[in-house]
Amino acid sequence: MMKDYLVLVNAESPLPSNYSPEPLKLVDAWQGIFLEKQTAEALSALLAKVDPDHLIQITSGFRSIREQVELYQTSMEENGLAYTNAYVAKPYCSEHHTGLAVDLSIKSGAVGEIAPDFQDHPVVEAFLKEMANFGFIMRYLPDEKTEITGISHEPWHFRYVGLPHSQRITEGGLVLEEYLEKAVIQ
Ligand SMILES: [Zn+2]
């Protein structure tokens, strides 16, 4: 069966209430983080290439609907509405439900941290240079793209879409919404 690695999940395209994710694979046993199987394998290969010293930490992968409900509520209490709406998707609207999205940190990122530190570091530069060759895109880009995705720039959040889509999206400076729109037109 062909898996839908281009599945679009956002505020306007929530997952159905009966959604069940693809088979998952444990990527961080200590923290109990899972990703979709092929995503997990691609991430391992990418990290083996760009991060031999293991500076990069995975801070979030697959999240259940229930976990997203808790994350959203906690963020509303701690950070307020504006911040939460900018950075936290509502339940059923988070890519993390699919197991195809991963949050990364270069410092001691706590599990479930909303905004991990993944900027201004040589290993981050190396990761960004290689990610598209391993099927990953930066999902939430800055500036005018935030209006399209509905989520602010998240330098820590990466989405597996597979090859060659990842290369086309990254080379085009696109967000997934734009790429899917173009793919329909062509
Ligand atoms: Zn994320």
Short mmCIF file of C-alpha atoms and ligand atoms in Angstrom, two decimals:
data_model
loop_
_atom_site.label_atom_id
_atom_site.label_comp_id
_atom_site.label_asym_id
_atom_site.label_seq_id
_atom_site.Cartn_x
_atom_site.Cartn_y
_atom_site.Cartn_z
CA MET A 1 0.00 0.00 0.00
CA MET A 2 1.25 3.45 -0.92
CA LYS A 3 1.60 5.66 2.11
CA ASP A 4 0.59 9.29 1.83
CA TYR A 5 3.77 11.09 2.77
CA LEU A 6 2.34 14.31 1.31
CA VAL A 7 -0.68 14.33 3.63
CA LEU A 8 -1.67 17.91 4.47
CA VAL A 9 -2.57 18.61 8.10
CA ASN A 10 -3.36 22.17 9.15
CA ALA A 11 -6.12 24.24 10.75
CA GLU A 12 -8.21 23.96 7.59
CA SER A 13 -7.39 20.29 6.96
CA PRO A 14 -7.85 18.47 10.27
CA LEU A 15 -7.39 14.73 10.44
CA PRO A 16 -10.59 12.67 10.64
CA SER A 17 -11.69 11.64 14.12
CA ASN A 18 -11.10 7.96 13.27
CA TYR A 19 -7.53 8.64 12.06
CA SER A 20 -4.93 6.09 12.99
CA PRO A 21 -1.27 6.72 12.23
CA GLU A 22 1.03 4.58 10.11
CA PRO A 23 3.13 1.97 11.96
CA LEU A 24 5.47 3.74 14.33
CA LYS A 25 9.06 3.09 15.31
CA LEU A 26 10.79 4.07 18.54
CA VAL A 27 13.50 6.67 17.83
CA ASP A 28 14.40 7.65 21.37
CA ALA A 29 13.84 4.88 23.88
CA TRP A 30 14.90 6.98 26.84
CA GLN A 31 12.38 9.72 26.07
CA GLY A 32 9.78 7.38 24.56
CA ILE A 33 9.56 9.23 21.22
CA PHE A 34 8.11 7.48 18.17
CA LEU A 35 8.04 8.34 14.45
CA GLU A 36 6.50 6.69 11.40
CA LYS A 37 8.83 3.84 10.38
CA GLN A 38 10.29 5.24 7.15
CA THR A 39 10.54 8.72 8.71
CA ALA A 40 12.47 7.26 11.64
CA GLU A 41 14.88 5.46 9.33
CA ALA A 42 15.44 8.55 7.15
CA LEU A 43 16.07 10.69 10.23
CA SER A 44 18.58 8.20 11.61
CA ALA A 45 20.46 8.19 8.31
CA LEU A 46 20.42 11.99 8.12
CA LEU A 47 21.65 12.41 11.69
CA ALA A 48 24.37 9.80 11.17
CA LYS A 49 25.65 11.94 8.29
CA VAL A 50 25.44 15.45 9.76
CA ASP A 51 25.70 14.88 13.52
CA PRO A 52 28.49 12.40 14.35
CA ASP A 53 28.90 13.95 17.81
CA HIS A 54 25.20 13.51 18.69
CA LEU A 55 24.55 17.17 19.47
CA ILE A 56 21.02 17.08 18.05
CA GLN A 57 18.20 15.93 20.30
CA ILE A 58 14.72 14.87 19.30
CA THR A 59 12.23 16.70 21.51
CA SER A 60 8.96 15.60 19.89
CA GLY A 61 7.72 13.07 17.35
CA PHE A 62 4.38 11.28 17.22
CA ARG A 63 1.73 12.82 19.46
CA SER A 64 -1.68 11.35 20.18
CA ILE A 65 -4.83 13.50 20.02
CA ARG A 66 -4.95 13.37 23.80
CA GLU A 67 -1.36 14.61 24.13
CA GLN A 68 -2.14 17.51 21.78
CA VAL A 69 -5.20 18.43 23.87
CA GLU A 70 -2.96 18.56 26.94
CA LEU A 71 -0.21 20.51 25.18
CA TYR A 72 -2.71 23.05 23.86
CA GLN A 73 -4.38 23.53 27.24
CA THR A 74 -1.07 23.81 29.11
CA SER A 75 0.21 26.36 26.60
CA MET A 76 -2.99 28.41 26.90
CA GLU A 77 -2.53 28.51 30.67
CA GLU A 78 1.20 29.24 30.59
CA ASN A 79 1.64 31.32 27.41
CA GLY A 80 -1.77 32.75 26.58
CA LEU A 81 -3.89 32.73 23.44
CA ALA A 82 -1.68 34.68 21.00
CA TYR A 83 1.44 32.59 21.55
CA THR A 84 -0.50 29.34 21.60
CA ASN A 85 -2.29 30.09 18.34
CA ALA A 86 1.03 31.04 16.72
CA TYR A 87 2.93 27.90 17.70
CA VAL A 88 0.57 25.16 18.88
CA ALA A 89 -1.84 23.43 16.51
CA LYS A 90 -5.26 22.46 17.77
CA PRO A 91 -5.96 18.74 18.30
CA TYR A 92 -6.52 16.91 14.96
CA CYS A 93 -4.69 19.79 13.22
CA SER A 94 -1.12 18.86 14.24
CA GLU A 95 1.27 17.09 11.90
CA HIS A 96 2.68 15.34 14.94
CA HIS A 97 -0.37 13.03 14.92
CA THR A 98 0.92 11.45 11.69
CA GLY A 99 4.37 10.47 12.98
CA LEU A 100 5.84 12.33 9.98
CA ALA A 101 6.87 15.44 11.95
CA VAL A 102 9.79 15.88 14.32
CA ASP A 103 11.00 18.70 16.58
CA LEU A 104 14.75 19.03 17.12
CA SER A 105 16.98 20.83 19.61
CA ILE A 106 20.72 21.34 19.91
CA LYS A 107 20.64 21.99 23.63
CA SER A 108 19.18 19.95 26.43
CA GLY A 109 15.69 20.26 25.00
CA ALA A 110 12.96 18.99 27.29
CA VAL A 111 10.42 16.59 25.84
CA GLY A 112 7.37 18.44 24.57
CA GLU A 113 9.05 21.85 24.74
CA ILE A 114 7.07 24.17 22.43
CA ALA A 115 9.98 26.17 21.00
CA PRO A 116 13.24 24.16 21.10
CA ASP A 117 16.56 25.87 20.26
CA PHE A 118 17.62 24.79 16.77
CA GLN A 119 19.42 27.78 15.25
CA ASP A 120 22.83 29.42 14.81
CA HIS A 121 25.00 26.33 15.17
CA PRO A 122 27.28 24.54 12.67
CA VAL A 123 25.44 21.25 13.15
CA VAL A 124 22.14 22.99 12.37
CA GLU A 125 23.66 24.42 9.18
CA ALA A 126 24.82 20.92 8.21
CA PHE A 127 21.37 19.51 8.93
CA LEU A 128 19.60 22.18 6.85
CA LYS A 129 21.98 21.59 3.94
CA GLU A 130 21.31 17.85 3.85
CA MET A 131 17.71 17.43 5.05
CA ALA A 132 16.07 17.57 1.62
CA ASN A 133 18.36 14.78 0.36
CA PHE A 134 16.86 12.56 3.05
CA GLY A 135 13.21 13.46 2.45
CA PHE A 136 12.74 16.25 5.01
CA ILE A 137 11.54 19.84 4.68
CA MET A 138 11.42 22.75 7.09
CA ARG A 139 7.66 22.95 7.41
CA TYR A 140 6.98 26.43 8.83
CA LEU A 141 8.94 29.12 7.03
CA PRO A 142 9.25 32.79 8.06
CA ASP A 143 7.65 35.97 6.75
CA GLU A 144 4.70 35.77 4.35
CA LYS A 145 4.63 31.96 4.52
CA THR A 146 3.15 32.08 8.01
CA GLU A 147 -0.10 33.39 6.52
CA ILE A 148 -0.27 30.35 4.25
CA THR A 149 0.52 27.74 6.90
CA GLY A 150 -1.27 29.45 9.80
CA ILE A 151 1.74 28.68 12.00
CA SER A 152 4.64 31.03 12.84
CA HIS A 153 8.21 30.28 11.75
CA GLU A 154 9.37 27.15 13.55
CA PRO A 155 13.10 26.57 12.93
CA TRP A 156 12.88 23.35 14.95
CA HIS A 157 9.98 21.55 13.20
CA PHE A 158 10.71 19.24 10.26
CA ARG A 159 8.35 17.17 8.18
CA TYR A 160 9.08 14.02 6.21
CA VAL A 161 7.56 14.12 2.69
CA GLY A 162 10.01 11.80 0.92
CA LEU A 163 12.06 12.24 -2.24
CA PRO A 164 11.88 13.95 -4.68
CA HIS A 165 9.23 16.17 -3.08
CA SER A 166 11.56 17.34 -0.31
CA GLN A 167 14.12 18.59 -2.84
CA ARG A 168 11.55 20.34 -5.02
CA ILE A 169 9.89 22.01 -2.04
CA THR A 170 13.20 23.13 -0.49
CA GLU A 171 14.75 24.34 -3.77
CA GLY A 172 11.54 26.24 -4.55
CA GLY A 173 11.43 27.88 -1.11
CA LEU A 174 7.88 26.56 -0.81
CA VAL A 175 5.64 25.45 2.01
CA LEU A 176 3.70 22.21 1.61
CA GLU A 177 0.42 24.03 0.96
CA GLU A 178 1.95 25.82 -2.06
CA TYR A 179 3.56 22.64 -3.40
CA LEU A 180 0.33 20.67 -3.25
CA GLU A 181 -1.53 23.47 -4.99
CA LYS A 182 1.04 23.51 -7.81
CA ALA A 183 0.99 19.72 -8.07
CA VAL A 184 -2.76 19.80 -8.63
CA ILE A 185 -2.47 22.47 -11.33
CA GLN A 186 0.27 20.65 -13.28
ZN ZN B 1 6.61 20.37 15.86
#
